mmCIF file of N, CA, C and O in Angstrom:
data_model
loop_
_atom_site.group_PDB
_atom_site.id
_atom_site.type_symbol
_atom_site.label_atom_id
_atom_site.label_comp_id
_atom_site.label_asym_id
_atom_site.label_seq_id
_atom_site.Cartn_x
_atom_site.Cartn_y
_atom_site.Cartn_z
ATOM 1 N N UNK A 13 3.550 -4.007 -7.302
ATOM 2 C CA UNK A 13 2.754 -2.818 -7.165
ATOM 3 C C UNK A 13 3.574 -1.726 -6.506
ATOM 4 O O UNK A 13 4.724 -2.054 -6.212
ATOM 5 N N UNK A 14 3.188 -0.466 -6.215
ATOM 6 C CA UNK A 14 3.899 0.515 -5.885
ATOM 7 C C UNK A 14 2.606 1.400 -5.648
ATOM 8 O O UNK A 14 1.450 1.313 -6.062
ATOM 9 N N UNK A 15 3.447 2.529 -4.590
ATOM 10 C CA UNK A 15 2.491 3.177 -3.718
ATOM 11 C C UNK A 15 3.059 4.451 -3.266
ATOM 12 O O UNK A 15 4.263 4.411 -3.011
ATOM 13 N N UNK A 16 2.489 5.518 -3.118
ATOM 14 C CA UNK A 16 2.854 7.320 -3.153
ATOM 15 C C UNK A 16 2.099 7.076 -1.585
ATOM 16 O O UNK A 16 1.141 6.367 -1.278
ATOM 17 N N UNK A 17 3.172 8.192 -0.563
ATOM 18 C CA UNK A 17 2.565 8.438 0.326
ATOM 19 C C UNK A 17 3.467 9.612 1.394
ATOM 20 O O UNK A 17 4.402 10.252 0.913
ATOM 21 N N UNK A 18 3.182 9.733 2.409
ATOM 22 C CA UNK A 18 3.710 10.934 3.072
ATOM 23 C C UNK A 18 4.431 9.984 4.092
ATOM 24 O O UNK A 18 3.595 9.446 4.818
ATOM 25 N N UNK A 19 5.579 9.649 4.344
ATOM 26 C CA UNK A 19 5.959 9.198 5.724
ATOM 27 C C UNK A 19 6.295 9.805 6.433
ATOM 28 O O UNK A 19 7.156 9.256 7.121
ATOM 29 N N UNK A 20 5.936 11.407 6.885
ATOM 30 C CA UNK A 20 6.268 12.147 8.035
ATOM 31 C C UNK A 20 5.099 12.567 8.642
ATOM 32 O O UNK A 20 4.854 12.420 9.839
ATOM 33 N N UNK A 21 4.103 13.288 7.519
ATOM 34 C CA UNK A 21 2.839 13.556 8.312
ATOM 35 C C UNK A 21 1.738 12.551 8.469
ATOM 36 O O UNK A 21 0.611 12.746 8.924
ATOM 37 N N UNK A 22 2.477 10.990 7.826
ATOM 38 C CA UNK A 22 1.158 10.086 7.439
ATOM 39 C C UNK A 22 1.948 8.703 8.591
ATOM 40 O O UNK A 22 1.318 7.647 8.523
ATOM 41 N N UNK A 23 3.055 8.674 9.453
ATOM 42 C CA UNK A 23 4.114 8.026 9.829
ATOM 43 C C UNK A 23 3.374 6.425 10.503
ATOM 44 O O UNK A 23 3.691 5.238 10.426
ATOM 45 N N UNK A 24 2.355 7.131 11.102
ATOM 46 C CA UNK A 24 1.329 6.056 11.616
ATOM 47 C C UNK A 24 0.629 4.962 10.985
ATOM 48 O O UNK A 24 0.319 3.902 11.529
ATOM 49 N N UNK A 25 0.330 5.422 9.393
ATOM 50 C CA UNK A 25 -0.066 4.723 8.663
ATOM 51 C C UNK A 25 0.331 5.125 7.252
ATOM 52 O O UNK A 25 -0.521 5.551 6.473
ATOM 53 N N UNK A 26 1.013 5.058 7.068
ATOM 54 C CA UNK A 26 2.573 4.939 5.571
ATOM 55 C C UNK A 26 1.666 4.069 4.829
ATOM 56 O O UNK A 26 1.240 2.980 5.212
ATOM 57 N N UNK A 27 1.387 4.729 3.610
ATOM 58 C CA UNK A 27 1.154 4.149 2.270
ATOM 59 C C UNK A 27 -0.016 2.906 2.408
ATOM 60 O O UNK A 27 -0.080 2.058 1.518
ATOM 61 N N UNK A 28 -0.992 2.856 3.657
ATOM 62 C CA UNK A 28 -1.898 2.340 3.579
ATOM 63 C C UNK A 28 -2.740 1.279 3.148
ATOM 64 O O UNK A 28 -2.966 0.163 3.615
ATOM 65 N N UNK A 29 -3.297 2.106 1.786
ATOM 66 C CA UNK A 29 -3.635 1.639 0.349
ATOM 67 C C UNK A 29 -2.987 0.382 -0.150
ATOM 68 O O UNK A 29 -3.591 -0.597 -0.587
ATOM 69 N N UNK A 30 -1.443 0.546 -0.014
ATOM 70 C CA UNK A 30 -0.940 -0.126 -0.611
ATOM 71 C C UNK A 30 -0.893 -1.441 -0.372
ATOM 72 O O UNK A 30 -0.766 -2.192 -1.340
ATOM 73 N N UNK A 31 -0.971 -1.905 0.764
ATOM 74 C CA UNK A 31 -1.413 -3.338 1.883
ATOM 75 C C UNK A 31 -2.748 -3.665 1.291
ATOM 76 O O UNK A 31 -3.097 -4.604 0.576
ATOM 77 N N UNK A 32 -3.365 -2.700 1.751
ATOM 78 C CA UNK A 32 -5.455 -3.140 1.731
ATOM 79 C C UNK A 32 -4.511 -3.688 0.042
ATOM 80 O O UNK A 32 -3.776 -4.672 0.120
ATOM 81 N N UNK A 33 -4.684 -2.804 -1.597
ATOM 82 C CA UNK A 33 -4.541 -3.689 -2.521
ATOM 83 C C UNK A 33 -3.712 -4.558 -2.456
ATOM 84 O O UNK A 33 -3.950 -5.493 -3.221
ATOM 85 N N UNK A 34 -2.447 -4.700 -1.610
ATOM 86 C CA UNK A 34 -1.927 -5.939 -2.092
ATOM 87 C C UNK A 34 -2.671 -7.468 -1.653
ATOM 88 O O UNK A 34 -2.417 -8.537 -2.208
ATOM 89 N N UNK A 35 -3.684 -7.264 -0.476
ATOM 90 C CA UNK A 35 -4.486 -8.310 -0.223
ATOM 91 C C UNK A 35 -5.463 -8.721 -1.024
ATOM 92 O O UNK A 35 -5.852 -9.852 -1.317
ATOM 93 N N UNK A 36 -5.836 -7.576 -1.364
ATOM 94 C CA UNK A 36 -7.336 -7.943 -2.724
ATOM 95 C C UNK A 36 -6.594 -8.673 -3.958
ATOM 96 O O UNK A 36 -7.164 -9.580 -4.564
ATOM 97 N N UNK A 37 -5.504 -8.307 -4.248
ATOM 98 C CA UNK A 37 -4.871 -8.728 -5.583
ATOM 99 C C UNK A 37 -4.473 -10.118 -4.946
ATOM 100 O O UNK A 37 -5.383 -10.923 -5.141
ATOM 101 N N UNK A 38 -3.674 -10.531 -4.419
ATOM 102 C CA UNK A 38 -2.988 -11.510 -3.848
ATOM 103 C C UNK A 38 -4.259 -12.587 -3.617
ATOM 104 O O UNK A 38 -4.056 -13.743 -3.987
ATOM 105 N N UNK A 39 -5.618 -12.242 -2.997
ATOM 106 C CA UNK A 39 -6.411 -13.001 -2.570
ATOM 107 C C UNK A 39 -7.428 -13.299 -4.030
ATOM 108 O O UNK A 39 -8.050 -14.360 -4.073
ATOM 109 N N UNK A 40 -7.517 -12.509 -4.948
ATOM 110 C CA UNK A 40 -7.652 -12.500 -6.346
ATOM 111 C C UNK A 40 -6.822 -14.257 -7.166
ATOM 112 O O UNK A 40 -7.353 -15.044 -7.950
ATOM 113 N N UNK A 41 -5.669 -14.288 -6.655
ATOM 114 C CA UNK A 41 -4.552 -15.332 -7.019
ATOM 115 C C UNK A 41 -3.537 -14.633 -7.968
ATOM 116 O O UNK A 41 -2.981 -15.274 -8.860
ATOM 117 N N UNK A 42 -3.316 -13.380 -7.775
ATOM 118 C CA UNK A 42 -2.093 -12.927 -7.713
ATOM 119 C C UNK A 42 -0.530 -13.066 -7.517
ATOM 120 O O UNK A 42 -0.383 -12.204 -6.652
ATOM 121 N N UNK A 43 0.548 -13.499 -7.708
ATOM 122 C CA UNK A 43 1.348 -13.597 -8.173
ATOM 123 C C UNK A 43 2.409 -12.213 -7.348
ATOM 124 O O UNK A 43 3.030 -11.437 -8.074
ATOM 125 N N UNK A 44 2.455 -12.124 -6.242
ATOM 126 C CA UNK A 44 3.004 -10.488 -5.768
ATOM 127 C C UNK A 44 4.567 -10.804 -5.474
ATOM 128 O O UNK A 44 5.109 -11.737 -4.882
ATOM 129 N N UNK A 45 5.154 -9.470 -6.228
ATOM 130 C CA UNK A 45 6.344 -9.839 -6.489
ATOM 131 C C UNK A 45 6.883 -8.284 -6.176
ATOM 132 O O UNK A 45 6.188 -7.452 -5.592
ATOM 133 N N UNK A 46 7.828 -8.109 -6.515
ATOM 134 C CA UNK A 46 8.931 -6.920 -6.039
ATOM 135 C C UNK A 46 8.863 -6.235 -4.340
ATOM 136 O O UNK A 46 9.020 -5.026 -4.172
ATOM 137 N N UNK A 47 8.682 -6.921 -3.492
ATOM 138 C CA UNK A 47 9.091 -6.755 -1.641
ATOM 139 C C UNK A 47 10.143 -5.867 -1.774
ATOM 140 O O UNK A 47 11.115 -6.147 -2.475
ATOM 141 N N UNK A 48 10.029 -4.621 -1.054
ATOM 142 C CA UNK A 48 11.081 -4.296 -0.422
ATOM 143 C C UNK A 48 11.419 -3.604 0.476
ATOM 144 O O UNK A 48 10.550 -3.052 1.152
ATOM 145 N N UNK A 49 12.824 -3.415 0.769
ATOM 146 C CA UNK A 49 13.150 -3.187 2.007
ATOM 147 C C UNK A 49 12.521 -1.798 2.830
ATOM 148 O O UNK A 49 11.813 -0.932 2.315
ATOM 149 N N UNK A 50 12.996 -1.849 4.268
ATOM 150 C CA UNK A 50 11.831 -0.798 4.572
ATOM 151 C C UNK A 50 12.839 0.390 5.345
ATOM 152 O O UNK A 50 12.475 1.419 5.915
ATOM 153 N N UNK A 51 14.233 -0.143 5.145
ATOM 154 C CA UNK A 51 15.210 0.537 5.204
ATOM 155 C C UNK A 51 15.595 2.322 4.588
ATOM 156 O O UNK A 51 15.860 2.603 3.419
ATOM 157 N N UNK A 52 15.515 3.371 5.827
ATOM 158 C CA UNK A 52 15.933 4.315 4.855
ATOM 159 C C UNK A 52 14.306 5.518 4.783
ATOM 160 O O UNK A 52 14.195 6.656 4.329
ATOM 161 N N UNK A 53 13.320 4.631 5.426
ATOM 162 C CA UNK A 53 12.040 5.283 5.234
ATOM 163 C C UNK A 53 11.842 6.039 6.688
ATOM 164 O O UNK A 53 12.516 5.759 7.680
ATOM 165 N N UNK A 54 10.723 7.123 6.650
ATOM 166 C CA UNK A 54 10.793 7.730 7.773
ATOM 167 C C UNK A 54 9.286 7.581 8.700
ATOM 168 O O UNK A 54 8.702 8.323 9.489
ATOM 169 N N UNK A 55 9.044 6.326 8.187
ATOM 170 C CA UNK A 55 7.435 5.971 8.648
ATOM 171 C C UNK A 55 7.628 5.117 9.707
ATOM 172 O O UNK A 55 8.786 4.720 9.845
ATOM 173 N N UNK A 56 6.647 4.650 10.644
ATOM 174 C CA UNK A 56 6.450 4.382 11.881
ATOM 175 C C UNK A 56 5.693 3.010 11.676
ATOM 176 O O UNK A 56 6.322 2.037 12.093
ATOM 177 N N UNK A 57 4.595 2.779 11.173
ATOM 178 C CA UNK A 57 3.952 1.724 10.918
ATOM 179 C C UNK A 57 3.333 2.010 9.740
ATOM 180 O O UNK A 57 3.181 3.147 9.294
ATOM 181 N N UNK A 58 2.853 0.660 9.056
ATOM 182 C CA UNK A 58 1.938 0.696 7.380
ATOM 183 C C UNK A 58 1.426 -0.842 7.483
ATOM 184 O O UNK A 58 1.927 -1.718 8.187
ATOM 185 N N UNK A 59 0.417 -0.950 6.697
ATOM 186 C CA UNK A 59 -0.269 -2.036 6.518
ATOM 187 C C UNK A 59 0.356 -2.356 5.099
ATOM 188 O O UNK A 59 -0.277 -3.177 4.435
ATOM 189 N N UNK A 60 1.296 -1.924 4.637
ATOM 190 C CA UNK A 60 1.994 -1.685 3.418
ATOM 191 C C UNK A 60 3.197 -2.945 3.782
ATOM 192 O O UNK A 60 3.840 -3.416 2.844
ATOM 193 N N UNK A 61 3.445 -3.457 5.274
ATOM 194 C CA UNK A 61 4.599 -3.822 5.463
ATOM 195 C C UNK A 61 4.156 -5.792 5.892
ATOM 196 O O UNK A 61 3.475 -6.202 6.832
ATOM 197 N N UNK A 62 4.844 -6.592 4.812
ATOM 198 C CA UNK A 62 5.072 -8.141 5.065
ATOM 199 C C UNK A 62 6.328 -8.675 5.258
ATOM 200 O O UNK A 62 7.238 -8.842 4.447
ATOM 201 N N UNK A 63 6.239 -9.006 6.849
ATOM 202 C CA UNK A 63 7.232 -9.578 6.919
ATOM 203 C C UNK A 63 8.315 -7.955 7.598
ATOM 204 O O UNK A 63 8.230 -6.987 8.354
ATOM 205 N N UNK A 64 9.259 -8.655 6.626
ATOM 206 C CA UNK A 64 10.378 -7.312 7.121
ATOM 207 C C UNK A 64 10.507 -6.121 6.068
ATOM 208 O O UNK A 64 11.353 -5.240 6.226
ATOM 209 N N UNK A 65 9.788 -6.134 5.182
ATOM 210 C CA UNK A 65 9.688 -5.410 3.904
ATOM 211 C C UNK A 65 8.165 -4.983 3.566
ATOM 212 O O UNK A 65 7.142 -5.536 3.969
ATOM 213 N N UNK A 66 8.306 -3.593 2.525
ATOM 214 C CA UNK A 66 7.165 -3.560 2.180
ATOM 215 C C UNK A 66 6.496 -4.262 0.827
ATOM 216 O O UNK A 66 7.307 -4.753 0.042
ATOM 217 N N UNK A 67 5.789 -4.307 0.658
ATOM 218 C CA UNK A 67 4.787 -5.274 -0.142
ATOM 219 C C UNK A 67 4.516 -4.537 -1.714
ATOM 220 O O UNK A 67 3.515 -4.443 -2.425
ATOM 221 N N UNK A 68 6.142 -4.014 -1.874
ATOM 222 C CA UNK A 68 5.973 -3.356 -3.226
ATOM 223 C C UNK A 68 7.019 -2.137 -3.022
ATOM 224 O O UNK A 68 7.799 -2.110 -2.070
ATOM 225 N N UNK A 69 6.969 -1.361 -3.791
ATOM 226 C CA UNK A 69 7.596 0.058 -3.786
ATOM 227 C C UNK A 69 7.127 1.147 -3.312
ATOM 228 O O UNK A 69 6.311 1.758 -4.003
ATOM 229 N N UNK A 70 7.461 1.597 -2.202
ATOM 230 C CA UNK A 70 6.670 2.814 -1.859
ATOM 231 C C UNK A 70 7.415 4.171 -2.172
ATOM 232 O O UNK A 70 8.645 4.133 -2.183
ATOM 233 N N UNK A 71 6.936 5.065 -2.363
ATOM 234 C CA UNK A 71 7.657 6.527 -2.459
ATOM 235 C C UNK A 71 7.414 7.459 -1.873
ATOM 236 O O UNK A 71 6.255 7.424 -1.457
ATOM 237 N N UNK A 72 8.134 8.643 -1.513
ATOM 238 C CA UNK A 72 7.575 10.033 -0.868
ATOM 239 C C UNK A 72 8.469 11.055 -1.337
ATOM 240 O O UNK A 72 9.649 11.315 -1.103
ATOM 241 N N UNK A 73 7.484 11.615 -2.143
ATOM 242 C CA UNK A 73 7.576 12.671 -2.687
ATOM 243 C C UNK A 73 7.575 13.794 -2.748
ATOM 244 O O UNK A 73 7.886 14.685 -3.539
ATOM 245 N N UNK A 74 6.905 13.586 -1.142
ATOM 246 C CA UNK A 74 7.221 15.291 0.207
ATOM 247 C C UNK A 74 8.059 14.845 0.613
ATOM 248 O O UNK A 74 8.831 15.802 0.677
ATOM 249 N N UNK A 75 8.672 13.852 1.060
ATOM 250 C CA UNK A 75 9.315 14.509 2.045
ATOM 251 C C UNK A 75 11.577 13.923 1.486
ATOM 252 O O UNK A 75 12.630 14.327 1.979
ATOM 253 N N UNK A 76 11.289 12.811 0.239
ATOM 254 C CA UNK A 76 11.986 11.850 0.410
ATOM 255 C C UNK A 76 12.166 11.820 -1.367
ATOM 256 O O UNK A 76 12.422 10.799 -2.005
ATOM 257 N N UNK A 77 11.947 13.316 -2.007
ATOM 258 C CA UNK A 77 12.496 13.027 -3.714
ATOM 259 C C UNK A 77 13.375 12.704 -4.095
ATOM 260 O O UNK A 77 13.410 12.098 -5.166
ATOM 261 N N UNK A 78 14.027 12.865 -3.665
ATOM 262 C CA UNK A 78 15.793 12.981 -3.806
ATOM 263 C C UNK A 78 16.364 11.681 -4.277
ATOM 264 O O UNK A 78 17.127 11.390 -5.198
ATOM 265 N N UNK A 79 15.774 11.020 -3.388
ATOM 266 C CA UNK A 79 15.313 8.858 -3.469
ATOM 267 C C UNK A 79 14.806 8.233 -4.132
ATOM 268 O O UNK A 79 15.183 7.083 -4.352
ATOM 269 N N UNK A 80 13.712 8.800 -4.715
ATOM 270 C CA UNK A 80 12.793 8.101 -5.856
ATOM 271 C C UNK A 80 13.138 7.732 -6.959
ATOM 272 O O UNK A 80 12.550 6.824 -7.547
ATOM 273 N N UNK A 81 14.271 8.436 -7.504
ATOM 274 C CA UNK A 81 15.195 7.640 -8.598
ATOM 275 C C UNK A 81 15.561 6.723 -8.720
ATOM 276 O O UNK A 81 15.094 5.922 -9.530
ATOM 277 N N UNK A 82 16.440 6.515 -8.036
ATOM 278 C CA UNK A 82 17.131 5.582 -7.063
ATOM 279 C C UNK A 82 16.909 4.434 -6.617
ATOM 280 O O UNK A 82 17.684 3.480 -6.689
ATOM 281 N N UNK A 83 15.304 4.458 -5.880
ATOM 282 C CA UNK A 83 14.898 3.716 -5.309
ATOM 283 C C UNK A 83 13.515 3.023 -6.699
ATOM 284 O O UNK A 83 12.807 2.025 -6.563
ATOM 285 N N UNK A 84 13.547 3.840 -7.722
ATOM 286 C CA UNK A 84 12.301 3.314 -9.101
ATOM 287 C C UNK A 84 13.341 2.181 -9.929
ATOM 288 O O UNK A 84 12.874 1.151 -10.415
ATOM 289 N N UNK A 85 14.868 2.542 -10.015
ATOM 290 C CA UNK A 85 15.985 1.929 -10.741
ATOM 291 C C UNK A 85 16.162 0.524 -10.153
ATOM 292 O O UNK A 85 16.304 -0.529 -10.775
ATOM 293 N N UNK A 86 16.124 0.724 -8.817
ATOM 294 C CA UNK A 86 16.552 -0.561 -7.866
ATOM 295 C C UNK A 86 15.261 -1.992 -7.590
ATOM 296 O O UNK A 86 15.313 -3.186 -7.294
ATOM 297 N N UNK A 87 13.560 -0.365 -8.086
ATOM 298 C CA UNK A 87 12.982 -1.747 -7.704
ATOM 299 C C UNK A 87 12.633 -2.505 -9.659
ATOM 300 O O UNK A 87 12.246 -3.652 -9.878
ATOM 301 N N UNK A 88 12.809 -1.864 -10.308
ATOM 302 C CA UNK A 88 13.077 -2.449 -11.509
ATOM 303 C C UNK A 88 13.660 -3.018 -12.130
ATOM 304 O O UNK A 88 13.183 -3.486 -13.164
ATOM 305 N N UNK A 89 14.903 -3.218 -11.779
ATOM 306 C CA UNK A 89 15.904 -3.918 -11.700
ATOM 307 C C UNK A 89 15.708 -5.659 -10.743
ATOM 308 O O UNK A 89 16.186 -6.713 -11.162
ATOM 309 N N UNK A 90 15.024 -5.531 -9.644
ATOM 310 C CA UNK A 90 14.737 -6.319 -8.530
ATOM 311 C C UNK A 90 13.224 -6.844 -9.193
ATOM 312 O O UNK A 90 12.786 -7.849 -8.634
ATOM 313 N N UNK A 91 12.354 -6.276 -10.340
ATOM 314 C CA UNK A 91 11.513 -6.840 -10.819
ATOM 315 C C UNK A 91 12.032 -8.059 -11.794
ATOM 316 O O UNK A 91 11.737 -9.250 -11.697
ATOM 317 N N UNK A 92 12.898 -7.418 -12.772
ATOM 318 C CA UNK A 92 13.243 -7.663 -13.872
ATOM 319 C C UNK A 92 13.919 -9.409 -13.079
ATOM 320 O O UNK A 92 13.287 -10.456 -13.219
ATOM 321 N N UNK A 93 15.043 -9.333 -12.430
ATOM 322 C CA UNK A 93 15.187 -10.159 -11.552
ATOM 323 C C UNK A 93 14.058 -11.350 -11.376
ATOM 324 O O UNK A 93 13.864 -12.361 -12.051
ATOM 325 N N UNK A 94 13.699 -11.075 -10.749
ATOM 326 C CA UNK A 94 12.048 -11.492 -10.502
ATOM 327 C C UNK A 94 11.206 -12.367 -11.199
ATOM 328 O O UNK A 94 10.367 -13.201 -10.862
ATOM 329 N N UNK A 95 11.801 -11.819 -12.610
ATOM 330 C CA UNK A 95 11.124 -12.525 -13.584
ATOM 331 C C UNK A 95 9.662 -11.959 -14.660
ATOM 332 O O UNK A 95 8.900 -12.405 -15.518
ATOM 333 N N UNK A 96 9.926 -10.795 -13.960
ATOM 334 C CA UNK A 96 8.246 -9.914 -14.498
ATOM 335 C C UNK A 96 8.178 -10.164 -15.643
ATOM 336 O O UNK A 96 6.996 -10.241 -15.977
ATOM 337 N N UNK A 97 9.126 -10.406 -16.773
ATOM 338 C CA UNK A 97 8.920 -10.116 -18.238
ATOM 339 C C UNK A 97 8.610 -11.905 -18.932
ATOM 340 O O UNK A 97 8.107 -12.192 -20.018
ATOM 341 N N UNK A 98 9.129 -12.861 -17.830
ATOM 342 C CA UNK A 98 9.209 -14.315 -18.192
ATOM 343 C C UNK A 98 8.182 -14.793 -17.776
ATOM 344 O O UNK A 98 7.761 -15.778 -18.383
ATOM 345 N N UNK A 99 7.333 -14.236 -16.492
ATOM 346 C CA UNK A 99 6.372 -15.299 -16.096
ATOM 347 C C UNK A 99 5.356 -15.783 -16.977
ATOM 348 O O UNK A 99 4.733 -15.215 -17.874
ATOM 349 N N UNK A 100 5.312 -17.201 -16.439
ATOM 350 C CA UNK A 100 4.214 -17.566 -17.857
ATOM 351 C C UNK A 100 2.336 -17.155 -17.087
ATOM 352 O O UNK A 100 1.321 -16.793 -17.681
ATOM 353 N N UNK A 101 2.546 -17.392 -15.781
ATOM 354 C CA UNK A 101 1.187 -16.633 -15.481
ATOM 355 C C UNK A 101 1.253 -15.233 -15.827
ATOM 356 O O UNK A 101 0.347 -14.914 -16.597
ATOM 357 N N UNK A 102 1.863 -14.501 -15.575
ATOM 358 C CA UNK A 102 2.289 -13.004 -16.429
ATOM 359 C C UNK A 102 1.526 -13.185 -17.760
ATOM 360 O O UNK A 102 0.423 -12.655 -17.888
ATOM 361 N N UNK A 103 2.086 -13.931 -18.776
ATOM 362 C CA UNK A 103 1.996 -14.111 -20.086
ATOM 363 C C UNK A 103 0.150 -14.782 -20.165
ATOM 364 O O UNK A 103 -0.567 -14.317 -21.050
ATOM 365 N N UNK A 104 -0.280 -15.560 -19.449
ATOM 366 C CA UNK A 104 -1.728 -16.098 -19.458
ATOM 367 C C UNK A 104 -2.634 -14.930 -19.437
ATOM 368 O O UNK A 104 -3.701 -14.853 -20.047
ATOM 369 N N UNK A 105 -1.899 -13.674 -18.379
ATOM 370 C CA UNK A 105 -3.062 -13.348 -18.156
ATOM 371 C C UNK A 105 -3.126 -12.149 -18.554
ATOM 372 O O UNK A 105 -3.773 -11.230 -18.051
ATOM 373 N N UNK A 106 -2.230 -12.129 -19.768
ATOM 374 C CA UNK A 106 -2.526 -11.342 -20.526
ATOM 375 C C UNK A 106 -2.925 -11.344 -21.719
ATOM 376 O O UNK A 106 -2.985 -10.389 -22.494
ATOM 377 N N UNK A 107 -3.230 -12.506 -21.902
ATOM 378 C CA UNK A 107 -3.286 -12.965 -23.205
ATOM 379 C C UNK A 107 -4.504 -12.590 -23.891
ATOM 380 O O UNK A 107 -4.686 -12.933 -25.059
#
C-alpha cells in the first residue's frame, strides 16, 4: 500500500491513514508487503511506522517532490522483488 501526506506541517502524525489501513487489511488476512525505510523523511512520528520502517510507501508532495520518483522506482522494484506478480494468494484473490 502507499500513502500521500505532509511531513512538515503533519510531522506528529505522518501519513496516518496509512497504519489505521494497513491494520484493517492485514487483520482482513492480508498478505502486507513492500516496508520501507523511514530514512530521509522529515516526520516525527506516524502510525504509518512497523518496526523500523514504514508499512508501505509514503510520499510528500509538499514538501519532498523531488523524491517521489525515486522513491515510486525503488518501492517497485522492492515489490516486484517481493513477489507481487507470483503470489499465489495474489493470484486466488483475484480470481
Amino acid at each position: 500500500m502507499f500513502g500521500l501526506g505532509d511531513s512538515v506541517s503533519y510531522a506528529e502524525n505522518y501519513a496516518d491513514a496509512s497504519g489505521e489501513l494497513h491494520d484493517v487489511f492485514q487483520s482482513l488476512g492480508c498478505n502486507m508487503i513492500g516496508y520501507t525505510s523511514q530514512e530521509g523523511y522529515q516526520h516525527k512520528a506516524s502510525k504509518a511506522i512497523r518496526g523500523e520502517s514504514f508499512c508501505g510507501l509514503l510520499l510528500d508532495a509538499v514538501n519532498e517532490e523531488e523524491l517521489t520518483e525515486e522513491r515510486v522506482k525503488n518501492w517497485v522494484s522492492k515489490l516486484i522483488d517481493e513477489g507481487i506478480f507470483f503470489s499465489s494468494s495474489l493470484f486466488l484473490t483475484l480470481k
